[in-house]
C-alpha cells in the first residue's frame, strides 16, 4: 500500500503495548461483538502519538494532505459525522448568520438543517426537469447567472452534484460564474467521492466540496471529507467543523479514510474503471438514464421502470437491494466492490422485471415561504396526515422522488396544488408530516396562529 501515515501511527501505537489509562473504556481489548474483533486496537483517543483532529498537525493532517493531493484541493478535513457534518461546516464557513444563500432546490436535508442552524435565508436555484425520464437535470449556468444578477447581495452558492440519480452539473463553469459575482461555490458531492479516482477532477473548481467516502468508496458509514480552497484558513476549517462534530471522533474511522485513499490509488481506481465499463453495458441493454439524457456519473445505474416501487419489491424478493426507487425508476449504486459475479446476479434480477416506462406529471410551482427555515424547524410542531395539511406551514421537508427535490420545504405553506400533485404521484397521503403547531396561513401567505 502507498503511504498511510495515520493508519501506520495507530498500528505502531497499538503494537507498543501501551498501558492505556485513558478512554475508550475497552482499553484496546476485544469488544463484546466478534465481528468487530480488530476494531478496539485502533480505537484510541487524542494522545501525542495519535494526534488531534481538531488541532491539526501530526499523522491526521499528513493523511488529510494526501487526500487533498488526490482531489486537487488546497486542503482536506476528515469528517466522522458524514457529509451532513461537512455541509453544515461548509455553509458555516461561507456565510454569516442572517445572510441569504443561493441554494439548489435539490439539496439534501442536511443543507436545509444548516439553514436553520445558521439562520440563513434560501433563494432557490431551480433545476430543469428532464422531460423524457422525469428526473431533475443539471443546474443550468444561465439560471445561476440570472439569480446572481437578480440578487447581487448573495455571496454563497450551494449545489448538489452528482445527484442521487448521478446527474452531474458543470462545476468549473458554475464556479466561474459564481466567482465573477464575488460568490463562493460550495458543492455537496456526497455521492461523488469516487469521481477523482476515475480521472474526473471537475469538483476541484469549487471553493468548498463535501464527499461521503462511505457512499461510494470502500469506507465505513459516517466517513466523509471536506475539501477547501486556499481562501479558507485550515485552522478555521477545523474550528468550524468542531461546532458540528463529536469531540471524540472515531480513530478507526479516521484510519479507514487514510487506508481507503491508499487502496483506491493502488487498486481501487482500476476496479472502479471496470465497474464503469460494466455499468455502460447495463445501460446499453436495459431502459436506463444515460449520459445522453444528462451528464452522468459513469457508475450510477438508473433503471426506468413502469413501476419502480413494485420492481424494488420484486428485486428484494430475489435478495437484491437497490439504493432507492421512485414511481418510475430504480437507482443502483455500483462501485469498485462489484465484480463480474455481482453484475451477473444483477443482470439476472433485471431480466426478470417487466419492461416499460412511467409518465410523470409536471411538478407544481414552488410554494411560498412564510417562515424562515430556522423559525419553522425550531417552532413547536405537530404531526398531521399530509391530506390534512393544506394551508399549514411545514416544519420539515416533503421530498418524494422524483425529482429528488423537496416539493415543499420547512417554512413553506402547503398549497392545494402541492397536495394534489403529491396525491397524483402516488405519495402516501396518510403519512404524517410535521407542521408548525397551530399554524394557519392566509392565501396571501401571511402566517397566523389558531
Ligand atoms: C446529496 C446528499 N448530501 C448529503 C448527504 C448526507 O450524507 P451523510 O449520510 O454522509 O451524512 C446525503 C445522504 O444521503 C446526500 O444524499
JSON list of C-alpha atoms in Angstrom, two decimals, residues 108-273:
[
{"chain": "A", "resi": 108, "resn": "UNK", "atom": "CA", "xyz": [-30.20, 17.25, 0.84]},
{"chain": "A", "resi": 109, "resn": "UNK", "atom": "CA", "xyz": [-31.97, 17.90, 4.11]},
{"chain": "A", "resi": 110, "resn": "UNK", "atom": "CA", "xyz": [-28.58, 18.49, 5.77]},
{"chain": "A", "resi": 111, "resn": "UNK", "atom": "CA", "xyz": [-28.45, 21.78, 3.81]},
{"chain": "A", "resi": 112, "resn": "UNK", "atom": "CA", "xyz": [-31.96, 22.72, 4.96]},
{"chain": "A", "resi": 113, "resn": "UNK", "atom": "CA", "xyz": [-30.93, 21.91, 8.53]},
{"chain": "A", "resi": 114, "resn": "UNK", "atom": "CA", "xyz": [-27.84, 24.09, 8.11]},
{"chain": "A", "resi": 115, "resn": "UNK", "atom": "CA", "xyz": [-30.10, 26.98, 7.08]},
{"chain": "A", "resi": 116, "resn": "UNK", "atom": "CA", "xyz": [-31.98, 26.60, 10.36]},
{"chain": "A", "resi": 117, "resn": "UNK", "atom": "CA", "xyz": [-28.87, 26.17, 12.50]},
{"chain": "A", "resi": 118, "resn": "UNK", "atom": "CA", "xyz": [-27.13, 29.15, 10.93]},
{"chain": "A", "resi": 119, "resn": "UNK", "atom": "CA", "xyz": [-30.23, 31.32, 10.40]},
{"chain": "A", "resi": 120, "resn": "UNK", "atom": "CA", "xyz": [-29.75, 31.54, 6.64]},
{"chain": "A", "resi": 121, "resn": "UNK", "atom": "CA", "xyz": [-32.37, 32.53, 4.08]},
{"chain": "A", "resi": 122, "resn": "UNK", "atom": "CA", "xyz": [-32.56, 30.49, 0.86]},
{"chain": "A", "resi": 123, "resn": "UNK", "atom": "CA", "xyz": [-33.19, 31.75, -2.62]},
{"chain": "A", "resi": 124, "resn": "UNK", "atom": "CA", "xyz": [-33.70, 28.65, -4.72]},
{"chain": "A", "resi": 125, "resn": "UNK", "atom": "CA", "xyz": [-31.90, 27.70, -7.90]},
{"chain": "A", "resi": 126, "resn": "UNK", "atom": "CA", "xyz": [-34.34, 25.70, -9.96]},
{"chain": "A", "resi": 127, "resn": "UNK", "atom": "CA", "xyz": [-33.28, 22.65, -11.92]},
{"chain": "A", "resi": 128, "resn": "UNK", "atom": "CA", "xyz": [-34.81, 21.76, -15.27]},
{"chain": "A", "resi": 129, "resn": "UNK", "atom": "CA", "xyz": [-36.78, 18.59, -15.10]},
{"chain": "A", "resi": 130, "resn": "UNK", "atom": "CA", "xyz": [-35.62, 16.23, -17.88]},
{"chain": "A", "resi": 131, "resn": "UNK", "atom": "CA", "xyz": [-38.91, 15.72, -19.68]},
{"chain": "A", "resi": 132, "resn": "UNK", "atom": "CA", "xyz": [-38.45, 12.19, -21.00]},
{"chain": "A", "resi": 133, "resn": "UNK", "atom": "CA", "xyz": [-37.06, 10.42, -17.98]},
{"chain": "A", "resi": 134, "resn": "UNK", "atom": "CA", "xyz": [-38.71, 12.59, -15.33]},
{"chain": "A", "resi": 135, "resn": "UNK", "atom": "CA", "xyz": [-35.51, 13.27, -13.41]},
{"chain": "A", "resi": 136, "resn": "UNK", "atom": "CA", "xyz": [-34.04, 16.64, -12.42]},
{"chain": "A", "resi": 137, "resn": "UNK", "atom": "CA", "xyz": [-31.27, 17.76, -14.77]},
{"chain": "A", "resi": 138, "resn": "UNK", "atom": "CA", "xyz": [-28.06, 19.68, -14.01]},
{"chain": "A", "resi": 139, "resn": "UNK", "atom": "CA", "xyz": [-28.03, 23.25, -12.72]},
{"chain": "A", "resi": 140, "resn": "UNK", "atom": "CA", "xyz": [-28.09, 25.43, -15.82]},
{"chain": "A", "resi": 141, "resn": "UNK", "atom": "CA", "xyz": [-25.28, 28.05, -15.88]},
{"chain": "A", "resi": 142, "resn": "UNK", "atom": "CA", "xyz": [-27.84, 30.59, -17.20]},
{"chain": "A", "resi": 143, "resn": "UNK", "atom": "CA", "xyz": [-30.01, 30.01, -14.11]},
{"chain": "A", "resi": 144, "resn": "UNK", "atom": "CA", "xyz": [-27.04, 30.70, -11.85]},
{"chain": "A", "resi": 145, "resn": "UNK", "atom": "CA", "xyz": [-26.13, 33.83, -13.81]},
{"chain": "A", "resi": 146, "resn": "UNK", "atom": "CA", "xyz": [-29.76, 35.03, -13.72]},
{"chain": "A", "resi": 147, "resn": "UNK", "atom": "CA", "xyz": [-30.15, 34.50, -9.98]},
{"chain": "A", "resi": 148, "resn": "UNK", "atom": "CA", "xyz": [-26.82, 36.10, -9.07]},
{"chain": "A", "resi": 149, "resn": "UNK", "atom": "CA", "xyz": [-27.66, 39.13, -11.22]},
{"chain": "A", "resi": 150, "resn": "UNK", "atom": "CA", "xyz": [-31.10, 39.36, -9.59]},
{"chain": "A", "resi": 151, "resn": "UNK", "atom": "CA", "xyz": [-29.62, 39.04, -6.07]},
{"chain": "A", "resi": 152, "resn": "UNK", "atom": "CA", "xyz": [-26.24, 40.83, -6.13]},
{"chain": "A", "resi": 153, "resn": "UNK", "atom": "CA", "xyz": [-26.02, 40.66, -2.32]},
{"chain": "A", "resi": 154, "resn": "UNK", "atom": "CA", "xyz": [-25.80, 36.85, -2.30]},
{"chain": "A", "resi": 155, "resn": "UNK", "atom": "CA", "xyz": [-22.24, 35.68, -1.83]},
{"chain": "A", "resi": 156, "resn": "UNK", "atom": "CA", "xyz": [-22.76, 31.92, -1.33]},
{"chain": "A", "resi": 157, "resn": "UNK", "atom": "CA", "xyz": [-23.99, 29.34, -3.81]},
{"chain": "A", "resi": 158, "resn": "UNK", "atom": "CA", "xyz": [-24.59, 25.78, -2.66]},
{"chain": "A", "resi": 159, "resn": "UNK", "atom": "CA", "xyz": [-25.44, 22.99, -5.08]},
{"chain": "A", "resi": 160, "resn": "UNK", "atom": "CA", "xyz": [-25.55, 19.18, -5.17]},
{"chain": "A", "resi": 161, "resn": "UNK", "atom": "CA", "xyz": [-23.54, 17.34, -7.81]},
{"chain": "A", "resi": 162, "resn": "UNK", "atom": "CA", "xyz": [-23.82, 14.43, -8.51]},
{"chain": "A", "resi": 163, "resn": "UNK", "atom": "CA", "xyz": [-27.43, 13.97, -7.53]},
{"chain": "A", "resi": 164, "resn": "UNK", "atom": "CA", "xyz": [-28.85, 10.69, -6.23]},
{"chain": "A", "resi": 165, "resn": "UNK", "atom": "CA", "xyz": [-29.56, 9.85, -9.89]},
{"chain": "A", "resi": 166, "resn": "UNK", "atom": "CA", "xyz": [-25.92, 10.52, -10.81]},
{"chain": "A", "resi": 167, "resn": "UNK", "atom": "CA", "xyz": [-26.66, 13.78, -12.66]},
{"chain": "A", "resi": 168, "resn": "UNK", "atom": "CA", "xyz": [-23.55, 15.98, -12.80]},
{"chain": "A", "resi": 169, "resn": "UNK", "atom": "CA", "xyz": [-23.53, 19.77, -13.05]},
{"chain": "A", "resi": 170, "resn": "UNK", "atom": "CA", "xyz": [-20.71, 21.63, -14.81]},
{"chain": "A", "resi": 171, "resn": "UNK", "atom": "CA", "xyz": [-18.77, 22.71, -11.72]},
{"chain": "A", "resi": 172, "resn": "UNK", "atom": "CA", "xyz": [-15.96, 24.68, -13.47]},
{"chain": "A", "resi": 173, "resn": "UNK", "atom": "CA", "xyz": [-18.49, 26.78, -15.41]},
{"chain": "A", "resi": 174, "resn": "UNK", "atom": "CA", "xyz": [-20.69, 27.34, -12.34]},
{"chain": "A", "resi": 175, "resn": "UNK", "atom": "CA", "xyz": [-17.59, 28.27, -10.30]},
{"chain": "A", "resi": 176, "resn": "UNK", "atom": "CA", "xyz": [-16.53, 30.83, -12.94]},
{"chain": "A", "resi": 177, "resn": "UNK", "atom": "CA", "xyz": [-19.98, 32.45, -12.82]},
{"chain": "A", "resi": 178, "resn": "UNK", "atom": "CA", "xyz": [-20.06, 32.47, -9.01]},
{"chain": "A", "resi": 179, "resn": "UNK", "atom": "CA", "xyz": [-16.58, 33.98, -8.82]},
{"chain": "A", "resi": 180, "resn": "UNK", "atom": "CA", "xyz": [-17.42, 36.65, -11.39]},
{"chain": "A", "resi": 181, "resn": "UNK", "atom": "CA", "xyz": [-20.18, 37.76, -8.96]},
{"chain": "A", "resi": 182, "resn": "UNK", "atom": "CA", "xyz": [-17.83, 37.59, -5.97]},
{"chain": "A", "resi": 183, "resn": "UNK", "atom": "CA", "xyz": [-19.59, 34.50, -4.62]},
{"chain": "A", "resi": 184, "resn": "UNK", "atom": "CA", "xyz": [-18.27, 31.25, -3.17]},
{"chain": "A", "resi": 185, "resn": "UNK", "atom": "CA", "xyz": [-19.37, 27.91, -4.68]},
{"chain": "A", "resi": 186, "resn": "UNK", "atom": "CA", "xyz": [-19.95, 25.09, -2.19]},
{"chain": "A", "resi": 187, "resn": "UNK", "atom": "CA", "xyz": [-20.70, 21.69, -3.71]},
{"chain": "A", "resi": 188, "resn": "UNK", "atom": "CA", "xyz": [-22.37, 18.83, -1.90]},
{"chain": "A", "resi": 189, "resn": "UNK", "atom": "CA", "xyz": [-20.74, 15.95, -3.80]},
{"chain": "A", "resi": 190, "resn": "UNK", "atom": "CA", "xyz": [-21.76, 13.36, -1.20]},
{"chain": "A", "resi": 191, "resn": "UNK", "atom": "CA", "xyz": [-22.33, 10.82, -3.98]},
{"chain": "A", "resi": 192, "resn": "UNK", "atom": "CA", "xyz": [-19.15, 11.62, -5.90]},
{"chain": "A", "resi": 193, "resn": "UNK", "atom": "CA", "xyz": [-16.18, 10.55, -3.74]},
{"chain": "A", "resi": 194, "resn": "UNK", "atom": "CA", "xyz": [-15.06, 8.09, -6.42]},
{"chain": "A", "resi": 195, "resn": "UNK", "atom": "CA", "xyz": [-15.01, 10.52, -9.36]},
{"chain": "A", "resi": 196, "resn": "UNK", "atom": "CA", "xyz": [-11.42, 11.81, -8.98]},
{"chain": "A", "resi": 197, "resn": "UNK", "atom": "CA", "xyz": [-10.24, 8.17, -8.90]},
{"chain": "A", "resi": 198, "resn": "UNK", "atom": "CA", "xyz": [-11.87, 7.87, -12.35]},
{"chain": "A", "resi": 199, "resn": "UNK", "atom": "CA", "xyz": [-9.90, 10.91, -13.52]},
{"chain": "A", "resi": 200, "resn": "UNK", "atom": "CA", "xyz": [-12.71, 13.48, -13.12]},
{"chain": "A", "resi": 201, "resn": "UNK", "atom": "CA", "xyz": [-11.34, 16.50, -11.23]},
{"chain": "A", "resi": 202, "resn": "UNK", "atom": "CA", "xyz": [-14.12, 18.97, -12.07]},
{"chain": "A", "resi": 203, "resn": "UNK", "atom": "CA", "xyz": [-15.04, 19.22, -8.39]},
{"chain": "A", "resi": 204, "resn": "UNK", "atom": "CA", "xyz": [-11.74, 20.94, -7.62]},
{"chain": "A", "resi": 205, "resn": "UNK", "atom": "CA", "xyz": [-13.05, 24.14, -9.27]},
{"chain": "A", "resi": 206, "resn": "UNK", "atom": "CA", "xyz": [-15.37, 24.58, -6.26]},
{"chain": "A", "resi": 207, "resn": "UNK", "atom": "CA", "xyz": [-14.32, 26.63, -3.22]},
{"chain": "A", "resi": 208, "resn": "UNK", "atom": "CA", "xyz": [-15.74, 24.09, -0.78]},
{"chain": "A", "resi": 209, "resn": "UNK", "atom": "CA", "xyz": [-16.71, 20.49, -1.52]},
{"chain": "A", "resi": 210, "resn": "UNK", "atom": "CA", "xyz": [-18.06, 17.68, 0.60]},
{"chain": "A", "resi": 211, "resn": "UNK", "atom": "CA", "xyz": [-17.94, 13.98, -0.29]},
{"chain": "A", "resi": 212, "resn": "UNK", "atom": "CA", "xyz": [-19.15, 10.92, 1.61]},
{"chain": "A", "resi": 213, "resn": "UNK", "atom": "CA", "xyz": [-16.38, 8.31, 1.45]},
{"chain": "A", "resi": 214, "resn": "UNK", "atom": "CA", "xyz": [-18.85, 5.77, 2.81]},
{"chain": "A", "resi": 215, "resn": "UNK", "atom": "CA", "xyz": [-21.38, 6.17, -0.01]},
{"chain": "A", "resi": 216, "resn": "UNK", "atom": "CA", "xyz": [-19.26, 5.07, -2.96]},
{"chain": "A", "resi": 217, "resn": "UNK", "atom": "CA", "xyz": [-15.84, 4.03, -1.65]},
{"chain": "A", "resi": 218, "resn": "UNK", "atom": "CA", "xyz": [-14.83, 1.05, 0.49]},
{"chain": "A", "resi": 219, "resn": "UNK", "atom": "CA", "xyz": [-15.06, 3.07, 3.71]},
{"chain": "A", "resi": 220, "resn": "UNK", "atom": "CA", "xyz": [-17.27, 2.68, 6.80]},
{"chain": "A", "resi": 221, "resn": "UNK", "atom": "CA", "xyz": [-20.52, 4.55, 7.44]},
{"chain": "A", "resi": 222, "resn": "UNK", "atom": "CA", "xyz": [-20.11, 8.18, 8.63]},
{"chain": "A", "resi": 223, "resn": "UNK", "atom": "CA", "xyz": [-16.71, 8.70, 6.97]},
{"chain": "A", "resi": 224, "resn": "UNK", "atom": "CA", "xyz": [-16.62, 11.77, 4.76]},
{"chain": "A", "resi": 225, "resn": "UNK", "atom": "CA", "xyz": [-14.31, 14.59, 3.66]},
{"chain": "A", "resi": 226, "resn": "UNK", "atom": "CA", "xyz": [-14.47, 18.37, 3.42]},
{"chain": "A", "resi": 227, "resn": "UNK", "atom": "CA", "xyz": [-12.22, 19.98, 0.79]},
{"chain": "A", "resi": 228, "resn": "UNK", "atom": "CA", "xyz": [-11.46, 23.68, 0.71]},
{"chain": "A", "resi": 229, "resn": "UNK", "atom": "CA", "xyz": [-9.55, 26.18, -1.38]},
{"chain": "A", "resi": 230, "resn": "UNK", "atom": "CA", "xyz": [-6.75, 28.45, -0.16]},
{"chain": "A", "resi": 231, "resn": "UNK", "atom": "CA", "xyz": [-9.39, 31.11, 0.56]},
{"chain": "A", "resi": 232, "resn": "UNK", "atom": "CA", "xyz": [-10.24, 29.22, 3.77]},
{"chain": "A", "resi": 233, "resn": "UNK", "atom": "CA", "xyz": [-7.73, 29.11, 6.62]},
{"chain": "A", "resi": 234, "resn": "UNK", "atom": "CA", "xyz": [-7.31, 25.42, 7.59]},
{"chain": "A", "resi": 235, "resn": "UNK", "atom": "CA", "xyz": [-7.32, 26.33, 11.29]},
{"chain": "A", "resi": 236, "resn": "UNK", "atom": "CA", "xyz": [-10.72, 27.98, 10.81]},
{"chain": "A", "resi": 237, "resn": "UNK", "atom": "CA", "xyz": [-11.97, 24.93, 8.90]},
{"chain": "A", "resi": 238, "resn": "UNK", "atom": "CA", "xyz": [-11.03, 22.73, 11.89]},
{"chain": "A", "resi": 239, "resn": "UNK", "atom": "CA", "xyz": [-12.61, 25.10, 14.43]},
{"chain": "A", "resi": 240, "resn": "UNK", "atom": "CA", "xyz": [-15.80, 25.33, 12.41]},
{"chain": "A", "resi": 241, "resn": "UNK", "atom": "CA", "xyz": [-16.05, 21.57, 11.85]},
{"chain": "A", "resi": 242, "resn": "UNK", "atom": "CA", "xyz": [-15.74, 21.12, 15.62]},
{"chain": "A", "resi": 243, "resn": "UNK", "atom": "CA", "xyz": [-19.02, 23.03, 16.04]},
{"chain": "A", "resi": 244, "resn": "UNK", "atom": "CA", "xyz": [-20.85, 20.21, 14.28]},
{"chain": "A", "resi": 245, "resn": "UNK", "atom": "CA", "xyz": [-18.81, 17.13, 15.21]},
{"chain": "A", "resi": 246, "resn": "UNK", "atom": "CA", "xyz": [-18.31, 14.93, 18.23]},
{"chain": "A", "resi": 247, "resn": "UNK", "atom": "CA", "xyz": [-15.36, 15.80, 20.47]},
{"chain": "A", "resi": 248, "resn": "UNK", "atom": "CA", "xyz": [-14.45, 12.09, 20.33]},
{"chain": "A", "resi": 249, "resn": "UNK", "atom": "CA", "xyz": [-14.05, 11.37, 16.61]},
{"chain": "A", "resi": 250, "resn": "UNK", "atom": "CA", "xyz": [-13.54, 7.68, 15.90]},
{"chain": "A", "resi": 251, "resn": "UNK", "atom": "CA", "xyz": [-9.87, 6.92, 15.19]},
{"chain": "A", "resi": 252, "resn": "UNK", "atom": "CA", "xyz": [-10.69, 3.67, 13.35]},
{"chain": "A", "resi": 253, "resn": "UNK", "atom": "CA", "xyz": [-12.88, 5.75, 11.03]},
{"chain": "A", "resi": 254, "resn": "UNK", "atom": "CA", "xyz": [-10.09, 8.30, 10.52]},
{"chain": "A", "resi": 255, "resn": "UNK", "atom": "CA", "xyz": [-7.62, 5.46, 9.85]},
{"chain": "A", "resi": 256, "resn": "UNK", "atom": "CA", "xyz": [-10.11, 3.90, 7.44]},
{"chain": "A", "resi": 257, "resn": "UNK", "atom": "CA", "xyz": [-10.13, 7.16, 5.46]},
{"chain": "A", "resi": 258, "resn": "UNK", "atom": "CA", "xyz": [-6.34, 7.02, 5.28]},
{"chain": "A", "resi": 259, "resn": "UNK", "atom": "CA", "xyz": [-6.28, 3.36, 4.17]},
{"chain": "A", "resi": 260, "resn": "UNK", "atom": "CA", "xyz": [-9.16, 3.81, 1.71]},
{"chain": "A", "resi": 261, "resn": "UNK", "atom": "CA", "xyz": [-7.30, 6.55, -0.14]},
{"chain": "A", "resi": 262, "resn": "UNK", "atom": "CA", "xyz": [-4.15, 4.45, -0.36]},
{"chain": "A", "resi": 263, "resn": "UNK", "atom": "CA", "xyz": [-6.07, 1.41, -1.62]},
{"chain": "A", "resi": 264, "resn": "UNK", "atom": "CA", "xyz": [-8.01, 3.48, -4.14]},
{"chain": "A", "resi": 265, "resn": "UNK", "atom": "CA", "xyz": [-4.78, 4.89, -5.53]},
{"chain": "A", "resi": 266, "resn": "UNK", "atom": "CA", "xyz": [-3.23, 1.45, -5.85]},
{"chain": "A", "resi": 267, "resn": "UNK", "atom": "CA", "xyz": [-6.08, -0.84, -6.88]},
{"chain": "A", "resi": 268, "resn": "UNK", "atom": "CA", "xyz": [-9.48, 0.76, -6.40]},
{"chain": "A", "resi": 269, "resn": "UNK", "atom": "CA", "xyz": [-9.21, 3.17, -9.33]},
{"chain": "A", "resi": 270, "resn": "UNK", "atom": "CA", "xyz": [-8.77, 0.29, -11.79]},
{"chain": "A", "resi": 271, "resn": "UNK", "atom": "CA", "xyz": [-11.60, -1.66, -10.13]},
{"chain": "A", "resi": 272, "resn": "UNK", "atom": "CA", "xyz": [-13.80, 1.42, -10.44]},
{"chain": "A", "resi": 273, "resn": "UNK", "atom": "CA", "xyz": [-12.97, 1.79, -14.12]}
]
